[in-house]
PDB file of C-alpha atoms in Angstrom:
ATOM      1  CA  UNK A  30      37.732 103.772 103.890  1.00 34.00           C
ATOM      2  CA  UNK A  31      34.310 102.964 102.481  1.00 42.00           C
ATOM      3  CA  UNK A  32      32.562 105.973 101.032  1.00 55.00           C
ATOM      4  CA  UNK A  33      29.262 107.193 102.426  1.00 77.00           C
ATOM      5  CA  UNK A  34      26.271 107.189 100.104  1.00 92.00           C
ATOM      6  CA  UNK A  35      25.682 110.928 100.126  1.00 96.00           C
ATOM      7  CA  UNK A  36      24.014 112.838  97.284  1.00 97.00           C
ATOM      8  CA  UNK A  37      23.539 116.524  96.534  1.00 97.00           C
ATOM      9  CA  UNK A  38      20.556 117.663  94.437  1.00 98.00           C
ATOM     10  CA  UNK A  39      20.853 121.112  92.826  1.00 97.00           C
ATOM     11  CA  UNK A  40      17.475 122.062  91.349  1.00 96.00           C
ATOM     12  CA  UNK A  41      15.530 125.336  91.513  1.00 94.00           C
ATOM     13  CA  UNK A  42      12.062 123.755  91.049  1.00 94.00           C
ATOM     14  CA  UNK A  43      10.760 122.513  94.383  1.00 95.00           C
ATOM     15  CA  UNK A  44       8.676 119.612  93.037  1.00 95.00           C
ATOM     16  CA  UNK A  45      11.492 118.231  90.869  1.00 94.00           C
ATOM     17  CA  UNK A  46      13.976 118.625  93.717  1.00 96.00           C
ATOM     18  CA  UNK A  47      11.586 116.642  95.942  1.00 96.00           C
ATOM     19  CA  UNK A  48      11.228 113.916  93.275  1.00 95.00           C
ATOM     20  CA  UNK A  49      15.005 113.618  92.816  1.00 96.00           C
ATOM     21  CA  UNK A  50      15.454 113.476  96.575  1.00 96.00           C
ATOM     22  CA  UNK A  51      12.881 110.667  96.830  1.00 95.00           C
ATOM     23  CA  UNK A  52      14.550 108.644  94.024  1.00 94.00           C
ATOM     24  CA  UNK A  53      17.982 108.945  95.617  1.00 95.00           C
ATOM     25  CA  UNK A  54      16.716 108.225  99.136  1.00 95.00           C
ATOM     26  CA  UNK A  55      15.085 105.048  97.827  1.00 93.00           C
ATOM     27  CA  UNK A  56      18.500 104.120  96.423  1.00 92.00           C
ATOM     28  CA  UNK A  57      19.967 104.432  99.927  1.00 93.00           C
ATOM     29  CA  UNK A  58      21.421 107.939  99.759  1.00 96.00           C
ATOM     30  CA  UNK A  59      21.498 110.631 102.400  1.00 97.00           C
ATOM     31  CA  UNK A  60      20.369 113.596 100.267  1.00 97.00           C
ATOM     32  CA  UNK A  61      21.101 117.330 100.630  1.00 98.00           C
ATOM     33  CA  UNK A  62      19.176 119.754  98.407  1.00 97.00           C
ATOM     34  CA  UNK A  63      19.974 123.200  97.032  1.00 97.00           C
ATOM     35  CA  UNK A  64      17.837 125.610  95.004  1.00 96.00           C
ATOM     36  CA  UNK A  65      20.787 127.289  93.246  1.00 95.00           C
ATOM     37  CA  UNK A  66      24.300 126.489  92.085  1.00 95.00           C
ATOM     38  CA  UNK A  67      26.092 128.628  94.668  1.00 95.00           C
ATOM     39  CA  UNK A  68      24.461 126.742  97.550  1.00 96.00           C
ATOM     40  CA  UNK A  69      25.010 123.490  95.680  1.00 96.00           C
ATOM     41  CA  UNK A  70      28.760 124.130  95.448  1.00 96.00           C
ATOM     42  CA  UNK A  71      28.858 124.743  99.200  1.00 96.00           C
ATOM     43  CA  UNK A  72      27.058 121.442  99.833  1.00 97.00           C
ATOM     44  CA  UNK A  73      29.491 119.543  97.575  1.00 96.00           C
ATOM     45  CA  UNK A  74      32.470 121.009  99.442  1.00 95.00           C
ATOM     46  CA  UNK A  75      30.908 120.248 102.827  1.00 96.00           C
ATOM     47  CA  UNK A  76      29.582 116.731 102.244  1.00 96.00           C
ATOM     48  CA  UNK A  77      31.839 115.301  99.481  1.00 94.00           C
ATOM     49  CA  UNK A  78      28.900 113.487  97.819  1.00 96.00           C
ATOM     50  CA  UNK A  79      29.144 110.317  95.802  1.00 93.00           C
ATOM     51  CA  UNK A  80      26.499 111.643  93.354  1.00 95.00           C
ATOM     52  CA  UNK A  81      25.486 115.194  92.431  1.00 96.00           C
ATOM     53  CA  UNK A  82      22.544 116.096  90.184  1.00 96.00           C
ATOM     54  CA  UNK A  83      22.582 119.486  88.460  1.00 95.00           C
ATOM     55  CA  UNK A  84      19.784 121.312  86.686  1.00 93.00           C
ATOM     56  CA  UNK A  85      21.078 123.135  83.605  1.00 90.00           C
ATOM     57  CA  UNK A  86      18.710 126.116  83.667  1.00 88.00           C
ATOM     58  CA  UNK A  87      19.045 127.856  87.009  1.00 90.00           C
ATOM     59  CA  UNK A  88      19.001 131.561  87.876  1.00 86.00           C
ATOM     60  CA  UNK A  89      22.475 132.997  88.264  1.00 90.00           C
ATOM     61  CA  UNK A  90      25.147 130.362  87.667  1.00 92.00           C
ATOM     62  CA  UNK A  91      23.892 127.692  85.234  1.00 91.00           C
ATOM     63  CA  UNK A  92      24.534 123.958  85.443  1.00 91.00           C
ATOM     64  CA  UNK A  93      27.369 123.981  82.908  1.00 90.00           C
ATOM     65  CA  UNK A  94      29.419 126.480  84.908  1.00 92.00           C
ATOM     66  CA  UNK A  95      28.549 124.691  88.154  1.00 94.00           C
ATOM     67  CA  UNK A  96      29.744 121.379  86.689  1.00 93.00           C
ATOM     68  CA  UNK A  97      33.085 122.908  85.708  1.00 91.00           C
ATOM     69  CA  UNK A  98      33.611 124.346  89.184  1.00 93.00           C
ATOM     70  CA  UNK A  99      32.604 121.106  90.913  1.00 94.00           C
ATOM     71  CA  UNK A 100      34.806 119.004  88.651  1.00 89.00           C
ATOM     72  CA  UNK A 101      37.804 121.247  89.382  1.00 88.00           C
ATOM     73  CA  UNK A 102      37.767 120.125  93.017  1.00 89.00           C
ATOM     74  CA  UNK A 103      35.631 116.984  93.298  1.00 90.00           C
ATOM     75  CA  UNK A 104      35.326 113.565  91.660  1.00 86.00           C
ATOM     76  CA  UNK A 105      31.625 113.234  92.514  1.00 91.00           C
ATOM     77  CA  UNK A 106      29.508 111.580  89.840  1.00 90.00           C
ATOM     78  CA  UNK A 107      27.635 114.420  88.085  1.00 92.00           C
ATOM     79  CA  UNK A 108      24.255 113.897  86.419  1.00 91.00           C
ATOM     80  CA  UNK A 109      22.927 116.902  84.523  1.00 88.00           C
ATOM     81  CA  UNK A 110      19.189 117.304  83.939  1.00 89.00           C
ATOM     82  CA  UNK A 111      17.560 119.651  81.469  1.00 83.00           C
ATOM     83  CA  UNK A 112      14.365 120.229  79.505  1.00 79.00           C
ATOM     84  CA  UNK A 113      16.647 121.336  76.677  1.00 69.00           C
ATOM     85  CA  UNK A 114      17.041 118.242  74.513  1.00 61.00           C
ATOM     86  CA  UNK A 115      19.291 119.647  71.794  1.00 63.00           C
ATOM     87  CA  UNK A 116      22.334 117.451  71.234  1.00 61.00           C
ATOM     88  CA  UNK A 117      24.709 120.397  71.683  1.00 64.00           C
ATOM     89  CA  UNK A 118      23.475 120.857  75.246  1.00 70.00           C
ATOM     90  CA  UNK A 119      24.247 117.240  76.122  1.00 70.00           C
ATOM     91  CA  UNK A 120      27.702 117.535  74.584  1.00 72.00           C
ATOM     92  CA  UNK A 121      28.364 120.783  76.432  1.00 78.00           C
ATOM     93  CA  UNK A 122      27.378 119.048  79.668  1.00 79.00           C
ATOM     94  CA  UNK A 123      29.795 116.180  79.052  1.00 78.00           C
ATOM     95  CA  UNK A 124      32.582 118.607  78.168  1.00 78.00           C
ATOM     96  CA  UNK A 125      31.911 120.478  81.425  1.00 82.00           C
ATOM     97  CA  UNK A 126      32.654 117.288  83.347  1.00 82.00           C
ATOM     98  CA  UNK A 127      29.262 115.586  83.709  1.00 86.00           C
ATOM     99  CA  UNK A 128      29.109 111.780  83.733  1.00 83.00           C
ATOM    100  CA  UNK A 129      25.588 111.631  82.301  1.00 83.00           C
ATOM    101  CA  UNK A 130      22.956 113.950  80.843  1.00 82.00           C
ATOM    102  CA  UNK A 131      19.259 113.204  81.375  1.00 83.00           C
ATOM    103  CA  UNK A 132      16.399 114.979  79.596  1.00 80.00           C
ATOM    104  CA  UNK A 133      13.347 116.223  81.484  1.00 83.00           C
ATOM    105  CA  UNK A 134      10.760 114.932  82.024  1.00 83.00           C
ATOM    106  CA  UNK A 135      12.591 111.816  83.225  1.00 84.00           C
ATOM    107  CA  UNK A 136      11.296 108.467  84.437  1.00 86.00           C
ATOM    108  CA  UNK A 137      12.429 107.826  88.029  1.00 90.00           C
ATOM    109  CA  UNK A 138      13.152 104.167  87.249  1.00 87.00           C
ATOM    110  CA  UNK A 139      15.389 105.097  84.307  1.00 82.00           C
ATOM    111  CA  UNK A 140      17.246 107.690  86.376  1.00 86.00           C
ATOM    112  CA  UNK A 141      17.803 105.129  89.131  1.00 88.00           C
ATOM    113  CA  UNK A 142      19.136 102.607  86.585  1.00 83.00           C
ATOM    114  CA  UNK A 143      21.532 105.144  85.088  1.00 82.00           C
ATOM    115  CA  UNK A 144      22.861 106.097  88.514  1.00 86.00           C
ATOM    116  CA  UNK A 145      23.330 102.410  89.374  1.00 85.00           C
ATOM    117  CA  UNK A 146      25.299 101.956  86.128  1.00 79.00           C
ATOM    118  CA  UNK A 147      27.541 104.929  86.987  1.00 79.00           C
ATOM    119  CA  UNK A 148      28.279 103.544  90.431  1.00 81.00           C
ATOM    120  CA  UNK A 149      29.670 100.379  88.860  1.00 77.00           C
ATOM    121  CA  UNK A 150      32.441 102.496  87.347  1.00 68.00           C
ATOM    122  CA  UNK A 151      35.329 103.465  89.657  1.00 61.00           C
ATOM    123  CA  UNK A 152      35.886 107.123  90.394  1.00 55.00           C
ATOM    124  CA  UNK A 153      39.246 108.697  89.697  1.00 50.00           C
ATOM    125  CA  UNK A 154      41.397 108.644  92.833  1.00 42.00           C
ATOM    126  CA  UNK A 155      42.281 112.342  92.768  1.00 39.00           C
ATOM    127  CA  UNK A 156      42.263 115.235  95.155  1.00 37.00           C
ATOM    128  CA  UNK A 157      42.577 118.958  94.594  1.00 34.00           C
ATOM    129  CA  UNK A 158      46.378 118.755  94.825  1.00 32.00           C
ATOM    130  CA  UNK A 159      46.564 116.018  92.224  1.00 33.00           C
ATOM    131  CA  UNK A 160      44.394 117.999  89.824  1.00 34.00           C
ATOM    132  CA  UNK A 161      46.864 120.860  89.713  1.00 31.00           C
ATOM    133  CA  UNK A 162      50.062 118.832  89.867  1.00 31.00           C
ATOM    134  CA  UNK A 163      52.051 118.287  86.676  1.00 32.00           C
ATOM    135  CA  UNK A 164      55.044 116.635  88.290  1.00 36.00           C
ATOM    136  CA  UNK A 165      56.158 113.287  86.861  1.00 37.00           C
ATOM    137  CA  UNK A 166      54.740 110.248  88.595  1.00 39.00           C
ATOM    138  CA  UNK A 167      57.207 108.487  90.851  1.00 40.00           C
ATOM    139  CA  UNK A 168      54.903 105.667  91.952  1.00 44.00           C
ATOM    140  CA  UNK A 169      55.737 102.168  90.773  1.00 49.00           C
ATOM    141  CA  UNK A 170      53.098  99.526  90.063  1.00 46.00           C
ATOM    142  CA  UNK A 171      52.891  96.702  92.559  1.00 52.00           C
ATOM    143  CA  UNK A 172      52.866  93.071  91.470  1.00 53.00           C
ATOM    144  CA  UNK A 173      49.062  92.917  91.382  1.00 61.00           C
ATOM    145  CA  UNK A 174      48.690  95.964  89.121  1.00 73.00           C
ATOM    146  CA  UNK A 175      47.321  95.535  85.598  1.00 86.00           C
ATOM    147  CA  UNK A 176      49.393  97.805  83.374  1.00 93.00           C
ATOM    148  CA  UNK A 177      49.040  98.495  79.635  1.00 93.00           C
ATOM    149  CA  UNK A 178      51.656 100.289  77.515  1.00 94.00           C
ATOM    150  CA  UNK A 179      51.520 101.602  73.952  1.00 94.00           C
ATOM    151  CA  UNK A 180      54.078 103.899  72.363  1.00 93.00           C
ATOM    152  CA  UNK A 181      55.205 105.443  75.664  1.00 92.00           C
ATOM    153  CA  UNK A 182      51.655 105.753  77.031  1.00 95.00           C
ATOM    154  CA  UNK A 183      51.228 103.732  80.252  1.00 95.00           C
ATOM    155  CA  UNK A 184      47.855 102.997  81.859  1.00 95.00           C
ATOM    156  CA  UNK A 185      47.573 101.349  85.273  1.00 94.00           C
ATOM    157  CA  UNK A 186      44.104  99.827  85.749  1.00 90.00           C
ATOM    158  CA  UNK A 187      44.624  99.276  89.482  1.00 87.00           C
ATOM    159  CA  UNK A 188      45.570 102.867  90.379  1.00 89.00           C
ATOM    160  CA  UNK A 189      43.676 104.416  87.413  1.00 88.00           C
ATOM    161  CA  UNK A 190      46.742 106.488  86.568  1.00 92.00           C
ATOM    162  CA  UNK A 191      47.865 107.268  83.008  1.00 95.00           C
ATOM    163  CA  UNK A 192      51.357 108.546  82.281  1.00 95.00           C
ATOM    164  CA  UNK A 193      52.751 109.936  79.055  1.00 93.00           C
ATOM    165  CA  UNK A 194      56.546 110.150  78.853  1.00 87.00           C
ATOM    166  CA  UNK A 195      56.637 109.841  82.657  1.00 87.00           C
ATOM    167  CA  UNK A 196      54.122 112.631  83.422  1.00 91.00           C
ATOM    168  CA  UNK A 197      50.618 112.007  84.753  1.00 92.00           C
ATOM    169  CA  UNK A 198      47.647 112.824  82.535  1.00 92.00           C
ATOM    170  CA  UNK A 199      44.473 114.160  84.159  1.00 86.00           C
ATOM    171  CA  UNK A 200      41.631 112.253  82.490  1.00 85.00           C
ATOM    172  CA  UNK A 201      37.940 112.089  83.262  1.00 81.00           C
ATOM    173  CA  UNK A 202      36.387 108.761  84.188  1.00 81.00           C
ATOM    174  CA  UNK A 203      34.962 108.292  80.697  1.00 85.00           C
ATOM    175  CA  UNK A 204      38.243 109.192  78.975  1.00 89.00           C
ATOM    176  CA  UNK A 205      40.150 106.746  81.186  1.00 91.00           C
ATOM    177  CA  UNK A 206      37.654 103.922  80.584  1.00 91.00           C
ATOM    178  CA  UNK A 207      37.667 104.455  76.806  1.00 94.00           C
ATOM    179  CA  UNK A 208      41.472 104.505  76.704  1.00 96.00           C
ATOM    180  CA  UNK A 209      41.663 101.358  78.870  1.00 95.00           C
ATOM    181  CA  UNK A 210      39.165  99.613  76.592  1.00 94.00           C
ATOM    182  CA  UNK A 211      41.139 100.512  73.463  1.00 96.00           C
ATOM    183  CA  UNK A 212      44.440  99.446  75.036  1.00 95.00           C
ATOM    184  CA  UNK A 213      43.042  96.033  75.983  1.00 94.00           C
ATOM    185  CA  UNK A 214      41.438  95.596  72.530  1.00 93.00           C
ATOM    186  CA  UNK A 215      44.667  96.209  70.622  1.00 90.00           C
ATOM    187  CA  UNK A 216      44.120  96.456  66.871  1.00 93.00           C
ATOM    188  CA  UNK A 217      40.524  95.211  67.126  1.00 95.00           C
ATOM    189  CA  UNK A 218      38.106  97.986  66.180  1.00 96.00           C
ATOM    190  CA  UNK A 219      35.769  99.132  68.949  1.00 95.00           C
ATOM    191  CA  UNK A 220      32.556 100.660  67.603  1.00 93.00           C
ATOM    192  CA  UNK A 221      30.995 103.747  69.124  1.00 91.00           C
ATOM    193  CA  UNK A 222      28.051 101.593  70.215  1.00 89.00           C
ATOM    194  CA  UNK A 223      30.342  99.157  72.021  1.00 91.00           C
ATOM    195  CA  UNK A 224      32.150 101.990  73.775  1.00 92.00           C
ATOM    196  CA  UNK A 225      28.866 103.679  74.772  1.00 87.00           C
ATOM    197  CA  UNK A 226      27.558 100.437  76.270  1.00 86.00           C
ATOM    198  CA  UNK A 227      30.883  99.860  78.048  1.00 87.00           C
ATOM    199  CA  UNK A 228      30.508 103.243  79.740  1.00 84.00           C
ATOM    200  CA  UNK A 229      27.007 102.229  80.797  1.00 78.00           C
ATOM    201  CA  UNK A 230      28.305  98.972  82.253  1.00 76.00           C
ATOM    202  CA  UNK A 231      26.509  96.832  79.688  1.00 74.00           C
ATOM    203  CA  UNK A 232      27.765  94.096  77.373  1.00 71.00           C
ATOM    204  CA  UNK A 233      27.361  94.460  73.614  1.00 66.00           C
ATOM    205  CA  UNK A 234      25.193  91.777  71.984  1.00 69.00           C
ATOM    206  CA  UNK A 235      23.960  93.758  68.991  1.00 66.00           C
ATOM    207  CA  UNK A 236      20.418  94.050  70.343  1.00 65.00           C
ATOM    208  CA  UNK A 237      20.906  97.035  72.665  1.00 65.00           C
ATOM    209  CA  UNK A 238      19.685 100.491  71.694  1.00 69.00           C
ATOM    210  CA  UNK A 239      22.363 103.151  71.421  1.00 74.00           C
ATOM    211  CA  UNK A 240      21.131 106.615  70.455  1.00 72.00           C
ATOM    212  CA  UNK A 241      22.810 109.083  68.121  1.00 74.00           C
ATOM    213  CA  UNK A 242      23.510 111.253  71.170  1.00 69.00           C
ATOM    214  CA  UNK A 243      25.300 108.347  72.893  1.00 76.00           C
ATOM    215  CA  UNK A 244      27.460 107.797  69.802  1.00 81.00           C
ATOM    216  CA  UNK A 245      28.148 111.522  69.505  1.00 79.00           C
ATOM    217  CA  UNK A 246      29.131 111.613  73.173  1.00 81.00           C
ATOM    218  CA  UNK A 247      31.795 108.974  72.454  1.00 87.00           C
ATOM    219  CA  UNK A 248      33.163 111.225  69.693  1.00 87.00           C
ATOM    220  CA  UNK A 249      33.376 114.101  72.187  1.00 83.00           C
ATOM    221  CA  UNK A 250      35.146 111.953  74.792  1.00 87.00           C
ATOM    222  CA  UNK A 251      37.661 110.699  72.198  1.00 91.00           C
ATOM    223  CA  UNK A 252      38.257 114.248  70.910  1.00 88.00           C
ATOM    224  CA  UNK A 253      38.922 115.450  74.464  1.00 85.00           C
ATOM    225  CA  UNK A 254      41.200 112.453  75.071  1.00 91.00           C
ATOM    226  CA  UNK A 255      43.181 113.204  71.917  1.00 92.00           C
ATOM    227  CA  UNK A 256      43.509 116.855  72.915  1.00 89.00           C
ATOM    228  CA  UNK A 257      44.983 115.854  76.276  1.00 90.00           C
ATOM    229  CA  UNK A 258      47.312 113.376  74.576  1.00 94.00           C
ATOM    230  CA  UNK A 259      48.382 116.092  72.144  1.00 94.00           C
ATOM    231  CA  UNK A 260      47.748 114.041  69.031  1.00 94.00           C
ATOM    232  CA  UNK A 261      46.127 114.894  65.706  1.00 90.00           C
ATOM    233  CA  UNK A 262      43.260 112.758  64.325  1.00 88.00           C
ATOM    234  CA  UNK A 263      44.844 113.119  60.872  1.00 90.00           C
ATOM    235  CA  UNK A 264      48.193 111.758  62.072  1.00 92.00           C
ATOM    236  CA  UNK A 265      47.475 109.828  65.282  1.00 94.00           C
ATOM    237  CA  UNK A 266      50.170 108.348  67.486  1.00 94.00           C
ATOM    238  CA  UNK A 267      47.823 106.345  69.732  1.00 96.00           C
ATOM    239  CA  UNK A 268      44.152 106.301  68.643  1.00 96.00           C
ATOM    240  CA  UNK A 269      43.193 105.597  65.051  1.00 95.00           C
ATOM    241  CA  UNK A 270      39.736 106.407  63.638  1.00 95.00           C
ATOM    242  CA  UNK A 271      38.124 103.732  61.483  1.00 94.00           C
ATOM    243  CA  UNK A 272      35.714 105.855  59.481  1.00 91.00           C
ATOM    244  CA  UNK A 273      32.077 104.947  59.876  1.00 87.00           C
ATOM    245  CA  UNK A 274      32.818 102.320  62.532  1.00 90.00           C
ATOM    246  CA  UNK A 275      34.803 103.447  65.568  1.00 94.00           C
ATOM    247  CA  UNK A 276      38.335 103.440  66.945  1.00 97.00           C
ATOM    248  CA  UNK A 277      41.359 101.222  67.549  1.00 96.00           C
ATOM    249  CA  UNK A 278      44.971 101.497  68.617  1.00 95.00           C
ATOM    250  CA  UNK A 279      47.595 102.514  66.103  1.00 95.00           C
ATOM    251  CA  UNK A 280      50.250  99.995  65.080  1.00 92.00           C
ATOM    252  CA  UNK A 281      52.958  99.425  67.700  1.00 89.00           C
ATOM    253  CA  UNK A 282      56.254 101.132  67.030  1.00 78.00           C
ATOM    254  CA  UNK A 283      58.690  98.907  65.119  1.00 65.00           C
ATOM    255  CA  UNK A 284      61.460  97.458  67.230  1.00 57.00           C
ATOM    256  CA  UNK A 285      64.812  99.231  66.873  1.00 50.00           C
ATOM    257  CA  UNK A 286      67.067  96.260  66.165  1.00 46.00           C
TER     258      UNK A 286
END
């Protein structure tokens, strides 16, 4: 079933909420607005939006807490907006489950471009039951599936499912895409800039601008990925850090002949 282009805007300032609504409506969305996080959560549950924008600084529940609650039950794309430009705020937003973090004041054209880039990335095919389930996966890949395996870690590009020793791992979109990129690159080092551009849906030519915050965001995503895999950066089983450059897969396990 094709998904409706519905968006929810959660913003306590009327003029900014109106601007965000106009940008999203021009992009073809049916937009629902909320002035606080509690109402915003209700709108997300009711309308199952494709995109949700969240202001960080709101009275009552802030955007970080709202993002965590939304992510626990929805795979909507989350864009956080804030006048706070400190790097730690952006990283906290990503750790809360946001797909992107945009500083205010923002340029409508840039926001539209970033949303378009997000929409080129598939959403995780999960529901609330799948989020809480830890049962081993019993599904088998069909003949058209693209499957990658490394040291007992299996990633299916077609179903966007990752299993470790037969049990499903619950990864965010960014974590899945980074892991898929590393698995397809093998022992070739992938720089933080290349991974950041990959998440933005852009090809790396060496001329693109990648900010320190973008590179730091990749470090956060990889750290979260490692935590879910249960591996140590000092003694990695799957993802090896190449200091000052980026990441690559560890060596394959030797065959047991």
